[in-house]
Amino acid sequence: MIGIFDSGVGGMTVARAIEKLLPSYPTVYFGDLARAPYGSKSSERIVQYAIDNTKFLLGHGAKVIIIACNSAASVASDTLRAEFDIPIFEVISPAVRQAVAASSTGRIGVIGTRATIRSGVYEKMIQASIPEGKVISSQCPLLVPLVEEGWLDRRETKMVLRHYLHPLKMAKVDTLVLGCTHYPLLAGNIQPRIGKNVRVIDSSEAVAVELRDFIENNPEIAAKLNRGKDSSYYVSDVTDAARKIAARIFGRKIELIRTDGDD
Ligand code: DGL
C-alpha cells in the first residue's frame, strides 16, 4: 500500500493526484481530524503527531509513506526519515523543484499555514537552488477554515485571497507555490487574483509525479504495494464537512473509516 497522511482530509488532494497517475496502486490514507489543524501547532507537537501517523500507516501495510500535509512535511520530514527505514516522500521538495524550473525571474511566492511559513523550509530549499532568487512568503491562516466550510467561491473568500496575495503580486512573483493541502481547492480563485501569467504550482500533482518515477525505477518496492487491492481512508474523527470535502476532491463518495489511530 501507499501510505498517505495529513492532518485532515485536505491531503486527499494528494491521494487523488496519486490515484489519477497510479490507478492500480492502492493507498491507505490517514487524516488526523481529531487533532487538526496542525498549521497552528508547535513544531514539537506536529513531529509527535507525524510519528504516530506513520506508525499507524505502517501497521496498515504501507510500504512507502507520503507526508501530504505541508505543515507536517515542513517540520517532521527529517525525523521520520531518521526513525523509519522506508521511503518517505513529502509535498515540499517536488513543489520546490517544479517552482525552480518554472521561474524565469527567481521571484517565487509561497503561501501556507503559520507552521509551514514559520519553518522557513521553502525559502531554504528554493535558495539552495537559486541563491540569487527572492522568496516572498505569506501565512494564510484563514484559508483552511474557509475551505473546510466549503466557502470556495464565496465573495468573502475572494476578498481574503486578494488580501493575502497582494504583497506577492506587488513583489512581482512569476511563480506561486500552493504550500498547503487545502489550497488546490482554491486554485481557480487564486490564479485570476495573482495574475494569469504567474505559474501556480500545486504540490499534490508534483508529489504524484515523483512517486510514479520512483515506483518505475524501484520494481522491488512496486512489487510490495498490493497492486489491484482497494484503497482505504481512515480518519481520527468524522464530520459532515470532512465527508463533503472528501467527496468534492474525489468527485465521488468516499467512505471515511473512523479510527482511534492505534487500532
Ligand atoms: N494539512 C495542513 C497543511 O497542509 C493544513 C491544515 C492544518 O493546518 O492542519 O499545512
mmCIF file of C-alpha atoms and ligand atoms in Angstrom:
data_model
loop_
_atom_site.group_PDB
_atom_site.id
_atom_site.type_symbol
_atom_site.label_atom_id
_atom_site.label_comp_id
_atom_site.label_asym_id
_atom_site.label_seq_id
_atom_site.Cartn_x
_atom_site.Cartn_y
_atom_site.Cartn_z
ATOM 1 C CA MET A 1 0.000 0.000 0.000
ATOM 2 C CA ILE A 2 0.978 3.614 -0.492
ATOM 3 C CA GLY A 3 0.547 5.242 2.931
ATOM 4 C CA ILE A 4 -0.545 8.870 2.965
ATOM 5 C CA PHE A 5 -1.225 11.051 5.968
ATOM 6 C CA ASP A 6 -2.487 14.546 6.582
ATOM 7 C CA SER A 7 -3.950 16.476 9.478
ATOM 8 C CA GLY A 8 -7.375 16.011 7.901
ATOM 9 C CA VAL A 9 -8.986 15.365 4.538
ATOM 10 C CA GLY A 10 -7.264 18.202 2.627
ATOM 11 C CA GLY A 11 -4.403 15.771 1.936
ATOM 12 C CA MET A 12 -6.824 13.830 -0.208
ATOM 13 C CA THR A 13 -5.817 16.276 -2.960
ATOM 14 C CA VAL A 14 -2.526 14.330 -2.882
ATOM 15 C CA ALA A 15 -4.277 10.934 -2.654
ATOM 16 C CA ARG A 16 -6.439 11.901 -5.636
ATOM 17 C CA ALA A 17 -3.436 13.030 -7.705
ATOM 18 C CA ILE A 18 -1.705 9.701 -6.915
ATOM 19 C CA GLU A 19 -4.836 7.744 -7.808
ATOM 20 C CA LYS A 20 -5.028 9.543 -11.160
ATOM 21 C CA LEU A 21 -1.402 8.863 -12.021
ATOM 22 C CA LEU A 22 -1.085 5.379 -10.474
ATOM 23 C CA PRO A 23 -4.622 3.957 -10.649
ATOM 24 C CA SER A 24 -3.676 0.335 -9.999
ATOM 25 C CA TYR A 25 -1.785 1.064 -6.759
ATOM 26 C CA PRO A 26 -3.966 1.183 -3.608
ATOM 27 C CA THR A 27 -3.487 3.796 -0.930
ATOM 28 C CA VAL A 28 -4.112 3.694 2.798
ATOM 29 C CA TYR A 29 -4.920 7.192 3.977
ATOM 30 C CA PHE A 30 -4.954 8.601 7.492
ATOM 31 C CA GLY A 31 -6.471 12.019 8.219
ATOM 32 C CA ASP A 32 -5.888 13.170 11.795
ATOM 33 C CA LEU A 33 -9.073 15.225 12.034
ATOM 34 C CA ALA A 34 -9.332 14.829 15.818
ATOM 35 C CA ARG A 35 -6.036 16.694 16.291
ATOM 36 C CA ALA A 36 -6.277 19.109 13.330
ATOM 37 C CA PRO A 37 -5.407 21.802 12.500
ATOM 38 C CA TYR A 38 -1.652 21.203 12.574
ATOM 39 C CA GLY A 39 -0.841 24.561 10.982
ATOM 40 C CA SER A 40 -1.269 26.481 14.230
ATOM 41 C CA LYS A 41 0.542 23.937 16.492
ATOM 42 C CA SER A 42 4.160 23.918 17.711
ATOM 43 C CA SER A 43 6.814 22.010 15.752
ATOM 44 C CA GLU A 44 7.352 19.546 18.630
ATOM 45 C CA ARG A 45 3.672 18.662 18.714
ATOM 46 C CA ILE A 46 3.457 18.239 14.925
ATOM 47 C CA VAL A 47 6.548 15.965 14.891
ATOM 48 C CA GLN A 48 4.952 13.699 17.523
ATOM 49 C CA TYR A 49 1.708 13.509 15.515
ATOM 50 C CA ALA A 50 3.663 12.712 12.344
ATOM 51 C CA ILE A 51 5.413 9.795 14.134
ATOM 52 C CA ASP A 52 2.068 8.443 15.398
ATOM 53 C CA ASN A 53 0.524 8.716 11.930
ATOM 54 C CA THR A 54 3.446 6.941 10.275
ATOM 55 C CA LYS A 55 3.221 4.067 12.785
ATOM 56 C CA PHE A 56 -0.499 3.752 12.072
ATOM 57 C CA LEU A 57 0.079 3.532 8.318
ATOM 58 C CA LEU A 58 2.899 1.004 8.691
ATOM 59 C CA GLY A 59 0.515 -1.091 10.809
ATOM 60 C CA HIS A 60 -1.918 -0.989 7.875
ATOM 61 C CA GLY A 61 0.532 -2.301 5.315
ATOM 62 C CA ALA A 62 2.139 0.904 3.979
ATOM 63 C CA LYS A 63 5.475 0.290 2.247
ATOM 64 C CA VAL A 64 6.069 3.920 1.308
ATOM 65 C CA ILE A 65 4.873 6.994 3.186
ATOM 66 C CA ILE A 66 3.705 10.272 1.714
ATOM 67 C CA ILE A 67 3.537 13.220 4.095
ATOM 68 C CA ALA A 68 0.656 15.012 2.388
ATOM 69 C CA CYS A 69 0.467 17.770 4.985
ATOM 70 C CA ASN A 70 2.767 20.730 4.305
ATOM 71 C CA SER A 71 2.818 21.681 7.988
ATOM 72 C CA ALA A 72 3.992 18.165 8.954
ATOM 73 C CA ALA A 73 6.384 17.930 5.996
ATOM 74 C CA SER A 74 7.993 21.240 6.898
ATOM 75 C CA VAL A 75 8.935 20.214 10.455
ATOM 76 C CA ALA A 76 8.864 16.390 10.618
ATOM 77 C CA SER A 77 10.389 15.016 7.370
ATOM 78 C CA ASP A 78 13.926 14.667 8.752
ATOM 79 C CA THR A 79 12.743 12.955 11.938
ATOM 80 C CA LEU A 80 10.559 10.482 10.046
ATOM 81 C CA ARG A 81 13.397 9.653 7.646
ATOM 82 C CA ALA A 82 15.732 9.071 10.602
ATOM 83 C CA GLU A 83 13.232 6.930 12.528
ATOM 84 C CA PHE A 84 11.650 4.793 9.815
ATOM 85 C CA ASP A 85 13.538 2.660 7.340
ATOM 86 C CA ILE A 86 11.166 3.011 4.382
ATOM 87 C CA PRO A 87 10.922 5.524 1.521
ATOM 88 C CA ILE A 88 9.346 8.748 2.728
ATOM 89 C CA PHE A 89 8.023 11.356 0.319
ATOM 90 C CA GLU A 90 6.707 14.767 1.156
ATOM 91 C CA VAL A 91 4.947 17.529 -0.686
ATOM 92 C CA ILE A 92 7.590 20.221 -0.343
ATOM 93 C CA SER A 93 10.655 19.163 -2.327
ATOM 94 C CA PRO A 94 8.787 18.195 -5.531
ATOM 95 C CA ALA A 95 6.928 21.520 -5.399
ATOM 96 C CA VAL A 96 10.203 23.383 -4.939
ATOM 97 C CA ARG A 97 11.760 21.569 -7.909
ATOM 98 C CA GLN A 98 8.773 22.490 -10.089
ATOM 99 C CA ALA A 99 8.825 26.100 -8.913
ATOM 100 C CA VAL A 100 12.552 26.470 -9.526
ATOM 101 C CA ALA A 101 12.167 25.018 -13.023
ATOM 102 C CA ALA A 102 9.158 27.231 -13.795
ATOM 103 C CA SER A 103 10.517 30.554 -12.563
ATOM 104 C CA SER A 104 12.451 32.675 -15.020
ATOM 105 C CA THR A 105 12.948 35.696 -12.713
ATOM 106 C CA GLY A 106 13.736 33.754 -9.497
ATOM 107 C CA ARG A 107 10.941 35.653 -7.727
ATOM 108 C CA ILE A 108 8.848 32.912 -6.167
ATOM 109 C CA GLY A 109 5.840 33.289 -3.878
ATOM 110 C CA VAL A 110 4.837 30.702 -1.286
ATOM 111 C CA ILE A 111 1.572 30.570 0.640
ATOM 112 C CA GLY A 112 0.956 28.193 3.554
ATOM 113 C CA THR A 113 -0.104 27.796 7.157
ATOM 114 C CA ARG A 114 1.690 29.518 10.028
ATOM 115 C CA ALA A 115 3.712 26.363 10.859
ATOM 116 C CA THR A 116 4.874 25.925 7.270
ATOM 117 C CA ILE A 117 5.850 29.538 6.631
ATOM 118 C CA ARG A 118 7.433 29.885 10.081
ATOM 119 C CA SER A 119 9.657 26.842 9.396
ATOM 120 C CA GLY A 120 11.305 28.716 6.507
ATOM 121 C CA VAL A 121 11.737 25.413 4.683
ATOM 122 C CA TYR A 122 10.537 26.678 1.304
ATOM 123 C CA GLU A 123 12.956 29.645 1.424
ATOM 124 C CA LYS A 124 15.868 27.367 2.378
ATOM 125 C CA MET A 125 15.182 24.866 -0.368
ATOM 126 C CA ILE A 126 14.462 27.420 -3.079
ATOM 127 C CA GLN A 127 17.502 29.488 -2.195
ATOM 128 C CA ALA A 128 19.696 26.379 -2.244
ATOM 129 C CA SER A 129 18.792 26.075 -5.946
ATOM 130 C CA ILE A 130 18.597 29.771 -6.857
ATOM 131 C CA PRO A 131 20.892 31.653 -4.439
ATOM 132 C CA GLU A 132 20.124 34.963 -6.124
ATOM 133 C CA GLY A 133 16.385 34.217 -6.058
ATOM 134 C CA LYS A 134 13.844 36.021 -3.896
ATOM 135 C CA VAL A 135 11.193 34.104 -1.988
ATOM 136 C CA ILE A 136 8.178 36.040 -0.796
ATOM 137 C CA SER A 137 6.038 34.033 1.579
ATOM 138 C CA SER A 138 2.701 34.669 3.186
ATOM 139 C CA GLN A 139 0.992 32.965 6.136
ATOM 140 C CA CYS A 140 -2.661 32.437 5.246
ATOM 141 C CA PRO A 141 -4.340 31.104 8.402
ATOM 142 C CA LEU A 142 -7.886 31.939 7.278
ATOM 143 C CA LEU A 143 -7.827 29.824 4.138
ATOM 144 C CA VAL A 144 -8.038 26.353 5.735
ATOM 145 C CA PRO A 145 -11.230 27.138 7.709
ATOM 146 C CA LEU A 146 -12.791 28.802 4.659
ATOM 147 C CA VAL A 147 -12.141 25.689 2.560
ATOM 148 C CA GLU A 148 -13.428 23.462 5.349
ATOM 149 C CA GLU A 149 -16.626 25.477 5.431
ATOM 150 C CA GLY A 150 -16.951 24.845 1.711
ATOM 151 C CA TRP A 151 -16.710 28.585 1.015
ATOM 152 C CA LEU A 152 -14.690 28.052 -2.129
ATOM 153 C CA ASP A 153 -16.442 30.590 -4.334
ATOM 154 C CA ARG A 154 -17.773 32.995 -1.727
ATOM 155 C CA ARG A 155 -17.141 36.706 -2.042
ATOM 156 C CA GLU A 156 -15.574 36.698 1.444
ATOM 157 C CA THR A 157 -13.037 34.065 0.398
ATOM 158 C CA LYS A 158 -12.097 36.041 -2.708
ATOM 159 C CA MET A 159 -11.544 39.119 -0.516
ATOM 160 C CA VAL A 160 -9.317 37.168 1.879
ATOM 161 C CA LEU A 161 -7.356 35.753 -1.053
ATOM 162 C CA ARG A 162 -6.881 39.212 -2.526
ATOM 163 C CA HIS A 163 -5.554 40.401 0.844
ATOM 164 C CA TYR A 164 -3.072 37.518 1.223
ATOM 165 C CA LEU A 165 -1.903 37.615 -2.387
ATOM 166 C CA HIS A 166 -1.471 41.396 -2.560
ATOM 167 C CA PRO A 167 2.143 41.510 -1.234
ATOM 168 C CA LEU A 168 3.157 38.689 -3.560
ATOM 169 C CA LYS A 169 1.585 40.454 -6.520
ATOM 170 C CA MET A 170 3.350 43.700 -5.584
ATOM 171 C CA ALA A 171 6.631 41.776 -5.361
ATOM 172 C CA LYS A 172 6.035 40.598 -8.935
ATOM 173 C CA VAL A 173 6.443 36.892 -8.315
ATOM 174 C CA ASP A 174 6.357 34.875 -11.534
ATOM 175 C CA THR A 175 5.637 31.573 -9.741
ATOM 176 C CA LEU A 176 3.412 30.813 -6.756
ATOM 177 C CA VAL A 177 3.634 27.622 -4.684
ATOM 178 C CA LEU A 178 0.401 26.447 -3.068
ATOM 179 C CA GLY A 179 2.087 25.262 0.141
ATOM 180 C CA CYS A 180 -0.925 23.710 1.845
ATOM 181 C CA THR A 181 -3.139 20.707 1.197
ATOM 182 C CA HIS A 182 -6.286 22.818 1.048
ATOM 183 C CA TYR A 183 -5.202 25.445 -1.439
ATOM 184 C CA PRO A 184 -5.542 23.400 -4.660
ATOM 185 C CA LEU A 185 -9.289 23.610 -3.973
ATOM 186 C CA LEU A 186 -8.981 27.393 -4.302
ATOM 187 C CA ALA A 187 -6.705 27.340 -7.358
ATOM 188 C CA GLY A 188 -9.485 28.603 -9.650
ATOM 189 C CA ASN A 189 -9.809 31.723 -7.491
ATOM 190 C CA ILE A 190 -6.097 32.137 -6.830
ATOM 191 C CA GLN A 191 -4.967 32.253 -10.472
ATOM 192 C CA PRO A 192 -7.005 35.340 -11.500
ATOM 193 C CA ARG A 193 -6.014 37.187 -8.311
ATOM 194 C CA ILE A 194 -2.278 36.558 -8.542
ATOM 195 C CA GLY A 195 -2.295 37.187 -12.306
ATOM 196 C CA LYS A 196 -2.763 34.955 -15.309
ATOM 197 C CA ASN A 197 0.928 34.929 -16.221
ATOM 198 C CA VAL A 198 2.002 33.638 -12.817
ATOM 199 C CA ARG A 199 2.658 29.894 -12.797
ATOM 200 C CA VAL A 200 0.739 28.323 -9.899
ATOM 201 C CA ILE A 201 2.372 25.154 -8.503
ATOM 202 C CA ASP A 202 0.121 22.536 -6.961
ATOM 203 C CA SER A 203 2.310 20.271 -4.827
ATOM 204 C CA SER A 204 -0.210 17.413 -4.938
ATOM 205 C CA GLU A 205 0.491 16.816 -8.621
ATOM 206 C CA ALA A 206 4.215 17.277 -8.135
ATOM 207 C CA VAL A 207 4.495 14.574 -5.457
ATOM 208 C CA ALA A 208 2.429 12.131 -7.518
ATOM 209 C CA VAL A 209 4.841 12.534 -10.440
ATOM 210 C CA GLU A 210 7.823 11.961 -8.156
ATOM 211 C CA LEU A 211 6.232 8.834 -6.669
ATOM 212 C CA ARG A 212 5.425 7.425 -10.125
ATOM 213 C CA ASP A 213 9.055 7.876 -11.216
ATOM 214 C CA PHE A 214 10.252 6.209 -8.012
ATOM 215 C CA ILE A 215 7.929 3.215 -8.479
ATOM 216 C CA GLU A 216 9.001 2.800 -12.114
ATOM 217 C CA ASN A 217 12.655 2.771 -11.063
ATOM 218 C CA ASN A 218 12.238 0.525 -7.995
ATOM 219 C CA PRO A 219 10.394 -2.644 -9.063
ATOM 220 C CA GLU A 220 11.211 -4.423 -5.781
ATOM 221 C CA ILE A 221 9.206 -1.808 -3.878
ATOM 222 C CA ALA A 222 6.486 -1.685 -6.546
ATOM 223 C CA ALA A 223 6.044 -5.457 -6.025
ATOM 224 C CA LYS A 224 5.167 -4.891 -2.339
ATOM 225 C CA LEU A 225 2.454 -2.294 -2.952
ATOM 226 C CA ASN A 226 -0.536 -4.704 -3.234
ATOM 227 C CA ARG A 227 -1.417 -3.758 -6.799
ATOM 228 C CA GLY A 228 -5.108 -4.207 -7.612
ATOM 229 C CA LYS A 229 -6.346 -4.057 -3.963
ATOM 230 C CA ASP A 230 -8.813 -1.409 -2.729
ATOM 231 C CA SER A 231 -7.790 1.854 -1.104
ATOM 232 C CA SER A 232 -8.991 2.755 2.389
ATOM 233 C CA TYR A 233 -9.450 6.117 4.069
ATOM 234 C CA TYR A 234 -9.096 6.345 7.849
ATOM 235 C CA VAL A 235 -9.784 9.437 9.937
ATOM 236 C CA SER A 236 -9.460 10.054 13.695
ATOM 237 C CA ASP A 237 -12.810 11.883 13.675
ATOM 238 C CA VAL A 238 -15.654 12.138 11.192
ATOM 239 C CA THR A 239 -17.556 15.315 10.434
ATOM 240 C CA ASP A 240 -20.055 16.256 7.740
ATOM 241 C CA ALA A 241 -17.669 18.912 6.452
ATOM 242 C CA ALA A 242 -14.934 16.258 6.074
ATOM 243 C CA ARG A 243 -17.287 13.954 4.164
ATOM 244 C CA LYS A 244 -18.209 16.818 1.830
ATOM 245 C CA ILE A 245 -14.599 17.843 1.184
ATOM 246 C CA ALA A 246 -13.564 14.230 0.539
ATOM 247 C CA ALA A 247 -16.405 13.811 -1.963
ATOM 248 C CA ARG A 248 -15.551 17.092 -3.632
ATOM 249 C CA ILE A 249 -11.878 16.179 -4.007
ATOM 250 C CA PHE A 250 -12.515 12.705 -5.422
ATOM 251 C CA GLY A 251 -15.701 13.564 -7.314
ATOM 252 C CA ARG A 252 -17.397 10.569 -5.642
ATOM 253 C CA LYS A 253 -18.493 9.450 -2.190
ATOM 254 C CA ILE A 254 -15.566 8.336 -0.021
ATOM 255 C CA GLU A 255 -16.157 6.038 2.923
ATOM 256 C CA LEU A 256 -14.318 7.552 5.889
ATOM 257 C CA ILE A 257 -13.401 4.877 8.459
ATOM 258 C CA ARG A 258 -13.229 6.253 11.985
ATOM 259 C CA THR A 259 -10.229 5.038 13.984
ATOM 260 C CA ASP A 260 -8.507 5.992 17.234
ATOM 261 C CA GLY A 261 -5.210 5.743 15.414
ATOM 262 C CA ASP A 262 -3.859 2.832 17.465
ATOM 263 C CA ASP A 263 -6.130 0.079 16.093
HETATM 264 N N1 DGL B 1 -2.758 19.980 6.114
HETATM 265 C C1 DGL B 1 -2.319 21.276 6.539
HETATM 266 C C2 DGL B 1 -1.183 21.766 5.621
HETATM 267 O O1 DGL B 1 -1.034 21.318 4.504
HETATM 268 C C3 DGL B 1 -3.446 22.282 6.529
HETATM 269 C C4 DGL B 1 -4.475 22.029 7.606
HETATM 270 C C5 DGL B 1 -3.924 22.128 9.014
HETATM 271 O O2 DGL B 1 -3.481 23.223 9.430
HETATM 272 O O3 DGL B 1 -3.930 21.125 9.691
HETATM 273 O O4 DGL B 1 -0.417 22.575 6.030
#
